[in-house]
PDB file of C-alpha atoms in Angstrom:
ATOM      1  CA  GLN A   1     140.359  72.348 -83.852  1.00  0.00           C
ATOM      2  CA  VAL A   2     140.596  69.156 -85.917  1.00  0.00           C
ATOM      3  CA  ARG A   3     143.854  67.475 -86.694  1.00  0.00           C
ATOM      4  CA  LEU A   4     144.012  65.244 -89.805  1.00  0.00           C
ATOM      5  CA  VAL A   5     146.628  62.604 -90.248  1.00  0.00           C
ATOM      6  CA  GLU A   6     146.924  60.989 -93.625  1.00  0.00           C
ATOM      7  CA  SER A   7     148.565  57.861 -94.859  1.00  0.00           C
ATOM      8  CA  GLY A   8     148.751  55.479 -97.772  1.00  0.00           C
ATOM      9  CA  GLY A   9     150.628  57.270-100.552  1.00  0.00           C
ATOM     10  CA  GLY A  10     153.391  55.728-102.526  1.00  0.00           C
ATOM     11  CA  LEU A  11     154.876  54.887-105.939  1.00  0.00           C
ATOM     12  CA  VAL A  12     152.826  52.633-108.220  1.00  0.00           C
ATOM     13  CA  GLN A  13     152.512  51.684-111.856  1.00  0.00           C
ATOM     14  CA  ALA A  14     149.793  52.735-114.192  1.00  0.00           C
ATOM     15  CA  GLY A  15     146.716  50.523-113.617  1.00  0.00           C
ATOM     16  CA  ASP A  16     147.513  49.800-110.008  1.00  0.00           C
ATOM     17  CA  SER A  17     145.395  50.708-106.914  1.00  0.00           C
ATOM     18  CA  LEU A  18     146.101  52.645-103.742  1.00  0.00           C
ATOM     19  CA  ARG A  19     143.989  53.485-100.721  1.00  0.00           C
ATOM     20  CA  LEU A  20     144.591  56.681 -98.840  1.00  0.00           C
ATOM     21  CA  SER A  21     143.395  57.109 -95.204  1.00  0.00           C
ATOM     22  CA  CYS A  22     142.858  60.201 -93.242  1.00  0.00           C
ATOM     23  CA  VAL A  23     142.143  60.004 -89.471  1.00  0.00           C
ATOM     24  CA  ALA A  24     140.450  63.054 -87.835  1.00  0.00           C
ATOM     25  CA  SER A  25     141.166  63.852 -84.178  1.00  0.00           C
ATOM     26  CA  ARG A  26     137.411  64.255 -83.699  1.00  0.00           C
ATOM     27  CA  ARG A  27     134.379  63.983 -85.835  1.00  0.00           C
ATOM     28  CA  ALA A  28     132.561  67.218 -86.013  1.00  0.00           C
ATOM     29  CA  PHE A  29     128.899  67.757 -87.247  1.00  0.00           C
ATOM     30  CA  SER A  30     127.333  65.102 -89.420  1.00  0.00           C
ATOM     31  CA  ARG A  31     126.746  67.853 -91.993  1.00  0.00           C
ATOM     32  CA  ASP A  32     130.373  68.648 -92.189  1.00  0.00           C
ATOM     33  CA  ALA A  33     132.258  67.801 -95.340  1.00  0.00           C
ATOM     34  CA  VAL A  34     135.358  65.620 -95.661  1.00  0.00           C
ATOM     35  CA  GLY A  35     137.135  65.741 -98.943  1.00  0.00           C
ATOM     36  CA  TRP A  36     140.202  64.894-100.888  1.00  0.00           C
ATOM     37  CA  PHE A  37     142.168  67.348-102.980  1.00  0.00           C
ATOM     38  CA  ARG A  38     145.462  67.084-104.888  1.00  0.00           C
ATOM     39  CA  GLN A  39     148.188  69.298-106.101  1.00  0.00           C
ATOM     40  CA  PRO A  40     150.100  68.170-109.200  1.00  0.00           C
ATOM     41  CA  PRO A  41     153.591  69.477-109.647  1.00  0.00           C
ATOM     42  CA  GLY A  42     153.513  73.198-110.526  1.00  0.00           C
ATOM     43  CA  GLN A  43     149.712  73.449-110.309  1.00  0.00           C
ATOM     44  CA  ASN A  44     147.088  74.582-107.863  1.00  0.00           C
ATOM     45  CA  ARG A  45     145.311  72.313-105.411  1.00  0.00           C
ATOM     46  CA  GLU A  46     142.344  70.712-107.131  1.00  0.00           C
ATOM     47  CA  PHE A  47     139.193  68.871-106.000  1.00  0.00           C
ATOM     48  CA  VAL A  48     139.170  65.061-106.214  1.00  0.00           C
ATOM     49  CA  ALA A  49     136.249  63.692-104.138  1.00  0.00           C
ATOM     50  CA  ALA A  50     134.203  64.508-101.051  1.00  0.00           C
ATOM     51  CA  ILE A  51     131.397  63.336 -98.811  1.00  0.00           C
ATOM     52  CA  ARG A  52     129.639  64.494 -95.694  1.00  0.00           C
ATOM     53  CA  TRP A  53     130.190  62.735 -92.340  1.00  0.00           C
ATOM     54  CA  SER A  54     126.526  61.756 -92.617  1.00  0.00           C
ATOM     55  CA  GLY A  55     127.452  59.680 -95.696  1.00  0.00           C
ATOM     56  CA  VAL A  56     125.364  61.682 -98.177  1.00  0.00           C
ATOM     57  CA  GLY A  57     126.487  63.646-101.174  1.00  0.00           C
ATOM     58  CA  ALA A  58     129.495  61.713-102.479  1.00  0.00           C
ATOM     59  CA  THR A  59     130.926  64.011-105.180  1.00  0.00           C
ATOM     60  CA  TYR A  60     133.751  63.394-107.616  1.00  0.00           C
ATOM     61  CA  ALA A  61     135.839  65.288-110.140  1.00  0.00           C
ATOM     62  CA  ASP A  62     135.139  64.184-113.702  1.00  0.00           C
ATOM     63  CA  SER A  63     138.707  63.024-114.091  1.00  0.00           C
ATOM     64  CA  VAL A  64     138.335  60.367-111.376  1.00  0.00           C
ATOM     65  CA  LYS A  65     134.674  59.283-111.736  1.00  0.00           C
ATOM     66  CA  GLY A  66     134.444  55.535-112.020  1.00  0.00           C
ATOM     67  CA  ARG A  67     137.957  54.976-110.755  1.00  0.00           C
ATOM     68  CA  PHE A  68     138.062  56.591-107.281  1.00  0.00           C
ATOM     69  CA  THR A  69     135.641  56.011-104.352  1.00  0.00           C
ATOM     70  CA  VAL A  70     135.444  58.161-101.278  1.00  0.00           C
ATOM     71  CA  SER A  71     134.063  56.690 -98.020  1.00  0.00           C
ATOM     72  CA  ARG A  72     134.019  57.323 -94.279  1.00  0.00           C
ATOM     73  CA  ASP A  73     133.907  55.328 -91.100  1.00  0.00           C
ATOM     74  CA  ASN A  74     132.308  57.466 -88.415  1.00  0.00           C
ATOM     75  CA  ALA A  75     133.245  55.081 -85.544  1.00  0.00           C
ATOM     76  CA  SER A  76     136.957  55.717 -86.230  1.00  0.00           C
ATOM     77  CA  ALA A  77     136.587  59.203 -87.654  1.00  0.00           C
ATOM     78  CA  THR A  78     138.387  58.058 -90.845  1.00  0.00           C
ATOM     79  CA  ILE A  79     137.824  58.926 -94.447  1.00  0.00           C
ATOM     80  CA  TYR A  80     139.192  56.884 -97.231  1.00  0.00           C
ATOM     81  CA  LEU A  81     139.992  57.333-100.947  1.00  0.00           C
ATOM     82  CA  GLN A  82     140.188  54.123-102.892  1.00  0.00           C
ATOM     83  CA  MET A  83     142.006  54.767-106.112  1.00  0.00           C
ATOM     84  CA  ASN A  84     141.802  52.186-108.849  1.00  0.00           C
ATOM     85  CA  ASP A  85     143.209  52.158-112.380  1.00  0.00           C
ATOM     86  CA  LEU A  86     145.715  54.850-111.575  1.00  0.00           C
ATOM     87  CA  LYS A  87     147.111  56.920-114.355  1.00  0.00           C
ATOM     88  CA  PRO A  88     150.309  59.040-114.550  1.00  0.00           C
ATOM     89  CA  GLU A  89     148.131  62.219-114.561  1.00  0.00           C
ATOM     90  CA  ASP A  90     146.959  61.184-111.058  1.00  0.00           C
ATOM     91  CA  THR A  91     150.482  61.921-109.736  1.00  0.00           C
ATOM     92  CA  ALA A  92     150.216  64.679-107.127  1.00  0.00           C
ATOM     93  CA  VAL A  93     150.382  65.372-103.430  1.00  0.00           C
ATOM     94  CA  TYR A  94     147.051  64.346-101.989  1.00  0.00           C
ATOM     95  CA  PHE A  95     145.422  66.206 -99.094  1.00  0.00           C
ATOM     96  CA  CYS A  96     142.336  65.541 -96.991  1.00  0.00           C
ATOM     97  CA  GLY A  97     140.295  68.340 -95.663  1.00  0.00           C
ATOM     98  CA  GLU A  98     137.442  68.863 -93.127  1.00  0.00           C
ATOM     99  CA  GLY A  99     135.036  71.757 -92.811  1.00  0.00           C
ATOM    100  CA  PRO A 100     131.509  73.042 -92.831  1.00  0.00           C
ATOM    101  CA  GLY A 101     131.072  72.503 -96.560  1.00  0.00           C
ATOM    102  CA  SER A 102     129.164  75.764 -96.809  1.00  0.00           C
ATOM    103  CA  TRP A 103     130.495  76.490-100.274  1.00  0.00           C
ATOM    104  CA  GLY A 104     129.656  73.113-101.705  1.00  0.00           C
ATOM    105  CA  LEU A 105     131.749  69.925-101.543  1.00  0.00           C
ATOM    106  CA  PRO A 106     134.034  70.712-104.507  1.00  0.00           C
ATOM    107  CA  SER A 107     135.001  74.124-103.261  1.00  0.00           C
ATOM    108  CA  ILE A 108     138.304  74.497-101.433  1.00  0.00           C
ATOM    109  CA  LYS A 109     136.670  77.273 -99.382  1.00  0.00           C
ATOM    110  CA  SER A 110     134.396  74.613 -97.726  1.00  0.00           C
ATOM    111  CA  TYR A 111     137.285  73.158 -95.832  1.00  0.00           C
ATOM    112  CA  THR A 112     138.933  74.560 -92.656  1.00  0.00           C
ATOM    113  CA  TYR A 113     141.431  71.858 -91.626  1.00  0.00           C
ATOM    114  CA  TRP A 114     143.955  70.081 -93.801  1.00  0.00           C
ATOM    115  CA  SER A 115     146.174  67.132 -93.522  1.00  0.00           C
ATOM    116  CA  GLN A 116     149.989  67.224 -94.183  1.00  0.00           C
ATOM    117  CA  GLY A 117     149.703  65.723 -97.593  1.00  0.00           C
ATOM    118  CA  THR A 118     151.020  62.497 -99.068  1.00  0.00           C
ATOM    119  CA  GLN A 119     152.753  61.924-102.364  1.00  0.00           C
ATOM    120  CA  VAL A 120     151.127  59.632-104.940  1.00  0.00           C
ATOM    121  CA  THR A 121     153.361  58.926-107.994  1.00  0.00           C
ATOM    122  CA  VAL A 122     152.147  56.835-110.898  1.00  0.00           C
ATOM    123  CA  SER A 123     154.742  55.648-113.408  1.00  0.00           C
ATOM    124  CA  SER A 124     153.759  54.788-116.905  1.00  0.00           C
TER     125      SER A 124
END
C-alpha cells in the first residue's frame, strides 16, 4: 500500500507558475511509474506528465509540453510538477498516481495508487 499526499494547488492568473508536490509513503520499485493526471470540470481524468522512479522516461501530454516539467526526488519519495505559463484551460483537479507502469506512462491503467487531488484554477 502506498499513500500519496499532494499539495501546491491554488488560484493563479494566466501566465503564472505553480509547483505541485506529491509525497509517497514509500518508494516502490525503481521501474514503477509516478505521474500526474488532471480532471477538468465535467470531463474525464486525463494524462499530464509522468516519469519512473529511476528518472527515465519523462513523458508529457502535448498540451503541456514545453510548459510543465515532472521530476522526482528519491530521497524524499516526492514527485513534482512544475507548471509554467499557466493557461485557463489548465484549470482542473490535479492528481498524482503511482503504479507499475505496465500499460505505459500515459495510461491511467498503469497507476494503482492515487492522491486526494488538488484544485488548480487559472483565471484569464
